[in-house]
CSV table of C-alpha atoms in Angstrom, one decimal:
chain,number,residue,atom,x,y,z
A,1,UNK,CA,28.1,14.3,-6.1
A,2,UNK,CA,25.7,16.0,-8.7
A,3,UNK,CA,24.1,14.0,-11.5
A,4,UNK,CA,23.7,15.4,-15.1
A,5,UNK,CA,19.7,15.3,-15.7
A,6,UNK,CA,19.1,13.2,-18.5
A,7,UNK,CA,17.8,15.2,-21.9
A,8,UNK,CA,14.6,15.2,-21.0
A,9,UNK,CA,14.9,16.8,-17.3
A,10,UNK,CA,17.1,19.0,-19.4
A,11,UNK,CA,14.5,20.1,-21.7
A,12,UNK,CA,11.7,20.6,-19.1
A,13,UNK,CA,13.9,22.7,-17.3
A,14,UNK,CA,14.8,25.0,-20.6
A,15,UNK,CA,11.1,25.4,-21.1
A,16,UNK,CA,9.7,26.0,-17.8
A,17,UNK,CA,6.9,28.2,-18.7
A,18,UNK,CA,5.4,25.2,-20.4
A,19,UNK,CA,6.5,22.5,-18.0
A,20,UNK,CA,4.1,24.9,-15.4
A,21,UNK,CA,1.1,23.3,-17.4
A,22,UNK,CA,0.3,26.5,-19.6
A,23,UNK,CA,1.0,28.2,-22.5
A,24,UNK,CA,3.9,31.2,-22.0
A,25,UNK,CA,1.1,33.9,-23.2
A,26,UNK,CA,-0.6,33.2,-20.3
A,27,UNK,CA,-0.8,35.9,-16.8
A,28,UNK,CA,1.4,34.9,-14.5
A,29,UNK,CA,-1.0,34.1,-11.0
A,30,UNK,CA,-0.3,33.3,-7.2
A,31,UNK,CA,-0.1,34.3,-3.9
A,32,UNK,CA,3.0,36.4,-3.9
A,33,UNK,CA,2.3,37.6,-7.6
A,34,UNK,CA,-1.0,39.0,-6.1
A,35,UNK,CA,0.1,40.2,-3.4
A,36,UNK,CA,2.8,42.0,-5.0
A,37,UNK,CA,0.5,43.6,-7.3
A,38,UNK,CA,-1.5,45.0,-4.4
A,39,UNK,CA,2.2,46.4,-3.1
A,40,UNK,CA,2.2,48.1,-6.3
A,41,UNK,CA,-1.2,49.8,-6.2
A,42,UNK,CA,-0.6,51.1,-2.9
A,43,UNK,CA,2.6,52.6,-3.8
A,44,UNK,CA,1.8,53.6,-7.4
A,45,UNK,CA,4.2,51.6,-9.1
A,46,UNK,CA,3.6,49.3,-11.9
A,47,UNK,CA,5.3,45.8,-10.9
A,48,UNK,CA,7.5,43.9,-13.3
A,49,UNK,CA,8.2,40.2,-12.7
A,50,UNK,CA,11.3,38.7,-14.2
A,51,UNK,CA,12.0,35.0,-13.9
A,52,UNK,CA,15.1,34.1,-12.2
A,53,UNK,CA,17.4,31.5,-11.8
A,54,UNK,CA,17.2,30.7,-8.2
A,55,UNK,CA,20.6,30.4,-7.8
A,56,UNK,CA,21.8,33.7,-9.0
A,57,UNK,CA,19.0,35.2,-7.2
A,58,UNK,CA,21.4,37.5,-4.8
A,59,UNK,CA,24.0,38.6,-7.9
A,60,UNK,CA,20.7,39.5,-9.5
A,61,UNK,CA,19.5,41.9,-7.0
A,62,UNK,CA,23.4,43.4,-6.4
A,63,UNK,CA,23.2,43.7,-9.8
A,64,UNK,CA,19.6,45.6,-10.3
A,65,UNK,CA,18.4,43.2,-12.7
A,66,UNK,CA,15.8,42.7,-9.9
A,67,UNK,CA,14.7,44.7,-7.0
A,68,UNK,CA,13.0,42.2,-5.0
A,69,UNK,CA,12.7,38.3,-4.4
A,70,UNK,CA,9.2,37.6,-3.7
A,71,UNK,CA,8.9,33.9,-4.1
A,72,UNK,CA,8.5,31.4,-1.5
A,73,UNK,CA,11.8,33.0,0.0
A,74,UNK,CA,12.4,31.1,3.4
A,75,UNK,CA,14.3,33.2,5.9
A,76,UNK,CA,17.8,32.0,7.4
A,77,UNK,CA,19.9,33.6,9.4
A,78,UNK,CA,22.5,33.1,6.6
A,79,UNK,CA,20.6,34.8,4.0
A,80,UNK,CA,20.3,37.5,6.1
A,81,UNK,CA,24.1,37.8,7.1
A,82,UNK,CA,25.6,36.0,4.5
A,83,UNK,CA,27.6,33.2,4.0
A,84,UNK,CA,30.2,30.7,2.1
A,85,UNK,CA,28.2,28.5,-0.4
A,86,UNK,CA,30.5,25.7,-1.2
A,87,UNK,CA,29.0,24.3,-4.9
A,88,UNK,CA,29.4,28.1,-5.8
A,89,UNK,CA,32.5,28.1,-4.0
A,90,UNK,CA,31.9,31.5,-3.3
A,91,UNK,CA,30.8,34.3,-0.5
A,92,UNK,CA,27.3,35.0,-0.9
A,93,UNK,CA,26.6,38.8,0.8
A,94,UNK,CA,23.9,39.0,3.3
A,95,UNK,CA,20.5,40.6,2.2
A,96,UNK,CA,17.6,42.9,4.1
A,97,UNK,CA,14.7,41.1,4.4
A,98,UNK,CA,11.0,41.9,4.9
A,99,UNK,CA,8.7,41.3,8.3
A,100,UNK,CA,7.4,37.2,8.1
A,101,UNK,CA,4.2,36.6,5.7
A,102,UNK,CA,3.6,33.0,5.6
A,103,UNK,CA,4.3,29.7,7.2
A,104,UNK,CA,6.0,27.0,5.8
A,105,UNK,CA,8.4,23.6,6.4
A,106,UNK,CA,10.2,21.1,4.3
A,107,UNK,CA,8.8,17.8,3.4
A,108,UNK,CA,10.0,14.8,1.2
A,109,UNK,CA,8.4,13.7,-2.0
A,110,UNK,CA,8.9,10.3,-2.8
A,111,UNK,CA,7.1,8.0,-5.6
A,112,UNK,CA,3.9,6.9,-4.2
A,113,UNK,CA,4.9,3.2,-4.8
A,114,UNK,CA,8.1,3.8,-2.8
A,115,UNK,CA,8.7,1.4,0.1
A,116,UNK,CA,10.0,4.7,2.2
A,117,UNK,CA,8.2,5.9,5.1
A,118,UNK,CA,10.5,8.2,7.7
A,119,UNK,CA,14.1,9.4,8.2
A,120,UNK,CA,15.8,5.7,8.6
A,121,UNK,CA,14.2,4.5,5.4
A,122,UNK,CA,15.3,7.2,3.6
A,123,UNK,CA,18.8,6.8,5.0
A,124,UNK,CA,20.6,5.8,1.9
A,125,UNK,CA,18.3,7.4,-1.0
A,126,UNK,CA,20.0,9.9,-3.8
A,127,UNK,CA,18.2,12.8,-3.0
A,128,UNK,CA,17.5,16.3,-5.0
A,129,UNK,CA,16.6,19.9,-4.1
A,130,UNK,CA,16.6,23.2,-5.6
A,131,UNK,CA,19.9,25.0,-5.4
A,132,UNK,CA,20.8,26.7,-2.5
A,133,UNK,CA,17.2,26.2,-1.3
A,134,UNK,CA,16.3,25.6,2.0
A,135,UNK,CA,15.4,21.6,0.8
A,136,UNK,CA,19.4,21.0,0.0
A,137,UNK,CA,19.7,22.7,4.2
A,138,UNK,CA,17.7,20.2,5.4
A,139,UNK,CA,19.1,17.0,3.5
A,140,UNK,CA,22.9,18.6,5.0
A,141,UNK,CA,21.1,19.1,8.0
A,142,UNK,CA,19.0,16.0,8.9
A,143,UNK,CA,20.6,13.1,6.4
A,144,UNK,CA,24.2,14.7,7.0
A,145,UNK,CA,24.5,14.4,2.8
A,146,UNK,CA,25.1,16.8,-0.2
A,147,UNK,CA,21.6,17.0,-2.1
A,148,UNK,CA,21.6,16.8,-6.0
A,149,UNK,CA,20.6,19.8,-7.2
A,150,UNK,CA,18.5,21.4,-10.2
A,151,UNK,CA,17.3,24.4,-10.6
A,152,UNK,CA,13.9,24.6,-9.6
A,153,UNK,CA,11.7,22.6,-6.9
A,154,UNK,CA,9.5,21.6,-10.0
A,155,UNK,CA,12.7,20.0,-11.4
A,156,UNK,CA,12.7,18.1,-8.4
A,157,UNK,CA,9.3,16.5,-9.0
A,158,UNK,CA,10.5,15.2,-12.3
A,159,UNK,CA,13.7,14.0,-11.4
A,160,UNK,CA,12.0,11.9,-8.9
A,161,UNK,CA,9.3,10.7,-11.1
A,162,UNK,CA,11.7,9.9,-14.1
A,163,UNK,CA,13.6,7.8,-11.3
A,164,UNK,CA,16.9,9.6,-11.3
A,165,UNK,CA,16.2,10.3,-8.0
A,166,UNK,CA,15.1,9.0,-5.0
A,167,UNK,CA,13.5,11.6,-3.1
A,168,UNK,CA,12.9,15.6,-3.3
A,169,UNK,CA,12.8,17.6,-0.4
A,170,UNK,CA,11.1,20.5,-1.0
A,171,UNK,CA,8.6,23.1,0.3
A,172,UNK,CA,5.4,21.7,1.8
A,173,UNK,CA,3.2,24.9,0.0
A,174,UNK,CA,4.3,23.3,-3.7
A,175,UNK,CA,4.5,19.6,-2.2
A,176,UNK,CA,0.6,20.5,-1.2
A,177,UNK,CA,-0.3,21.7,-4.7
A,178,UNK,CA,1.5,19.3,-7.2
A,179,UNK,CA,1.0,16.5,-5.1
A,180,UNK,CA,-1.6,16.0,-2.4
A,181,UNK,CA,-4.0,17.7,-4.7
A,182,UNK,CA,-6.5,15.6,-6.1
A,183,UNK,CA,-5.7,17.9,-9.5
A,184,UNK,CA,-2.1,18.1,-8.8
A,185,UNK,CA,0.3,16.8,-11.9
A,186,UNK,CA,1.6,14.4,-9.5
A,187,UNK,CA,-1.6,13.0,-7.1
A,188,UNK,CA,-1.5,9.6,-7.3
A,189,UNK,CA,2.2,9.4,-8.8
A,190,UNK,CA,4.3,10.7,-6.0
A,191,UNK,CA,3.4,11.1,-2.0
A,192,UNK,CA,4.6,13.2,0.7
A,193,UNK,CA,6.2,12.6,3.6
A,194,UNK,CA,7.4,14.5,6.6
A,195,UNK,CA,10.6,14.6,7.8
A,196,UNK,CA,11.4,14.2,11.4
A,197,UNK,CA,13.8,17.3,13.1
A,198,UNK,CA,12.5,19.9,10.1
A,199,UNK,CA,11.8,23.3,12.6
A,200,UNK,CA,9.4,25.8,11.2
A,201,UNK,CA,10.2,27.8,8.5
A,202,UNK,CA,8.8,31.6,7.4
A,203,UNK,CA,8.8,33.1,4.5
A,204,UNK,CA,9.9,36.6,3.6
A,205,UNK,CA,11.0,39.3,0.8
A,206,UNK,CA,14.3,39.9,0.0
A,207,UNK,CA,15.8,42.7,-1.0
A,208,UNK,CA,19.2,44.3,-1.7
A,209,UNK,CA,21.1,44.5,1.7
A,210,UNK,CA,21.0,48.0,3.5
A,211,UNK,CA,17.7,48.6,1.1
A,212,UNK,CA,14.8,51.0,2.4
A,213,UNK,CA,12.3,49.1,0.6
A,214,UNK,CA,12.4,46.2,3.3
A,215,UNK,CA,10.4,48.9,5.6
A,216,UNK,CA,8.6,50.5,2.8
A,217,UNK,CA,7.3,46.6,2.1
A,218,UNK,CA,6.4,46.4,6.1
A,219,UNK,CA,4.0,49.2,6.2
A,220,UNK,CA,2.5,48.4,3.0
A,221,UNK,CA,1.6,45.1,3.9
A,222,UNK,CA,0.6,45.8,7.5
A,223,UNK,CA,-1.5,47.6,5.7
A,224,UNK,CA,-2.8,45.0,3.8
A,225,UNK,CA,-3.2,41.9,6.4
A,226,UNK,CA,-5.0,44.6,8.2
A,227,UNK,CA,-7.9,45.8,5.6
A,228,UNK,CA,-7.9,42.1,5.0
A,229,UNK,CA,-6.5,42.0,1.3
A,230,UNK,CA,-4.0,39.8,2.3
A,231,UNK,CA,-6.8,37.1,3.5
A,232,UNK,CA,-8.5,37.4,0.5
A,233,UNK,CA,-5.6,36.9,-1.8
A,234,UNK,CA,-5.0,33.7,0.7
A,235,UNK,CA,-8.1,32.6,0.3
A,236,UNK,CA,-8.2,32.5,-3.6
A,237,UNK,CA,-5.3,30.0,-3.5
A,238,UNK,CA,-6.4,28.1,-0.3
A,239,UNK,CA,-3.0,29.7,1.9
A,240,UNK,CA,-4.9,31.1,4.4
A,241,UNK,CA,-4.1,28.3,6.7
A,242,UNK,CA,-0.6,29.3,6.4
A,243,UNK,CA,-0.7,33.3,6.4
A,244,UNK,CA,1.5,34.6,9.1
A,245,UNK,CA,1.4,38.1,10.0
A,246,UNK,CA,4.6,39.4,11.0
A,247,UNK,CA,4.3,43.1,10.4
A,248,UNK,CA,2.6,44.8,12.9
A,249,UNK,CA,0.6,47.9,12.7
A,250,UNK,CA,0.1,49.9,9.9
A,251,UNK,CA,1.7,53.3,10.6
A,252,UNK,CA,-0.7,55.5,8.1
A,253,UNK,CA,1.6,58.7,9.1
A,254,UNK,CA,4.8,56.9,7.8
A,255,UNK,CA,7.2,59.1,5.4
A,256,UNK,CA,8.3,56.7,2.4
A,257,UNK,CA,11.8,57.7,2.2
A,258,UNK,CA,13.7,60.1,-0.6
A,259,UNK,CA,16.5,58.1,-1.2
A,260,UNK,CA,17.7,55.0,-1.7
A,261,UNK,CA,16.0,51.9,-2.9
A,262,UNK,CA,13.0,53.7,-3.1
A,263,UNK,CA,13.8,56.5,-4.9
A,264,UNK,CA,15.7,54.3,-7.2
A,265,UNK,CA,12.1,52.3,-8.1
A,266,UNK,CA,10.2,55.6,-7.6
A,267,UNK,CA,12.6,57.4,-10.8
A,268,UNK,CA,11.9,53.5,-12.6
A,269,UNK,CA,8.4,54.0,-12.3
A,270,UNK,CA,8.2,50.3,-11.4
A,271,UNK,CA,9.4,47.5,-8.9
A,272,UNK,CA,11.4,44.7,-11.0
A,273,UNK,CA,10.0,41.7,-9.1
A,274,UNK,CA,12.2,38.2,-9.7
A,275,UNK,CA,10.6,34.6,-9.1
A,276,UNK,CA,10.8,31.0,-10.0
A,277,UNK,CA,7.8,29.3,-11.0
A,278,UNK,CA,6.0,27.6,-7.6
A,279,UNK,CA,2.7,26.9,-7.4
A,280,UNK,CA,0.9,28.2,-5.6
A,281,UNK,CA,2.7,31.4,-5.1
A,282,UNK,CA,3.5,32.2,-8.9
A,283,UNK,CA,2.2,30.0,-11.9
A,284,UNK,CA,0.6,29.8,-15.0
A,285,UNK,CA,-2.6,28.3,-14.8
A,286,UNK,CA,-3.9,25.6,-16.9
């Protein structure tokens, strides 16, 4: 069953772009948005970013208020083919993804004065995940219970350090920054720890299904881990440990396609990119 955040969870979550330590004048930095920028160049489209909420992510692309979510987006084969959510209590449509870029698995975040330490400790804890993230997957999955669910993974941090939860499950990339970093928000408040039967996951673009701009997106970026942009990009936010290259070769006699998606963005002038915040693939920075 799903608790009501108290006011002050509440309020964080209305004013993310503060809660993400920075002012909302600020440019918006990390991996993806980066990378996604270097998409752009390449193409000759300016790229838009639009914060989303996570859970109307796939309305929001049917719906062109966004033509791509680049953010941290692990791959399922449910997101690909589609599927019944049951808090939505609705059919979600299947949506085209991009080639693998980057590495990634779930871990739990518990306070760092917490007594738990694996899977049978953590038995019986309330925990929270982002909605319809791949966190709330694995506490179905693993714990065989419903996750609590806010908005964003950041939420999640502050639910379990206000105590209205027990523990987060969440990407390992954001546990990494806002945790285990000796200048994360939460060093020395929360800790991290792994969770035993979490498989690999990979993160990829998604994009309206049936969309030509998954393939666009491949050759691009083959392009890109290629010359070695993509490593640098990595480097500047200490991901190239994690950088998986799932696209190939670069094809430099490929036709970018006339119709479509493409030609849709092309008319636009731009690519309407939607994220959440996650450090460190798109943040404001102190």
């Amino acid at each position: 069953m799903k608790k009501i955040l108290s006011l002050a969870l509440a309020a964080v979550m209305l004013f993310g772009c503060v809660f993400a330590f920075s002012s909302c004048d600020k440019e918006l930095v990390g991996f993806d948005i980066d990378l996604a920028k270097e998409v752009g160049k390449k193409l000759n489209l300016e790229v838009e970013f639009v914060e989303i909420n996570w859970d109307t992510k796939e309305a929001d692309l049917q719906n062109k208020n966004i033509d791509v979510v680049w953010n941290g987006f692990t791959y399922t084969t449910d997101r690909d083919n589609g599927y019944y959510d049951e808090d939505r209590q609705a059919q979600i449509g299947g949506l085209a993804f991009s080639k693998f870029y980057m590495t990634n698995k779930q871990v739990a975040v518990v306070k760092a004065d917490s007594t738990f330490t694996d899977n049978a400790s953590m038995a019986n804890a309330e925990f929270v995940a982002e909605a319809t993230s791949a966190g709330s997957k694995v506490v179905e999955d693993i714990f065989g219970k419903s996750a609590n669910t806010v908005e964003k993974q950041l939420d999640a941090l502050v639910g379990v350090e206000a105590g209205t939860y027990d523990v987060a499950v969440l990407d390992a990339s954001l546990a990494s920054q806002y945790v285990q970093n000796k200048n994360g928000a939460y060093n020395g408040k929360l800790k991290v720890l792994d969770i035993a039967g979490v498989e690999p996951e990979y993160y990829a673009i998604g994009f309206r299904e049936g969309s030509n701009l998954a393939d666009v997106f491949n050759n691009v970026l083959a392009g890109l881990y290629a010359d070695g942009v993509a490593k640098t990009v990595a480097e500047r936010y200490a991901q190239d440990g994690v950088l998986y290259n799932g696209f190939g070769e670069y094809d430099a006699n490929y036709q970018l396609p006339t119709d479509g998606d493409y030609a849709y963005v092309k008319e636009n002038g731009k690519i309407v990119i939607g994220y959440t915040i996650f450090s460190p693939m798109a943040y404001f920075p102190e």
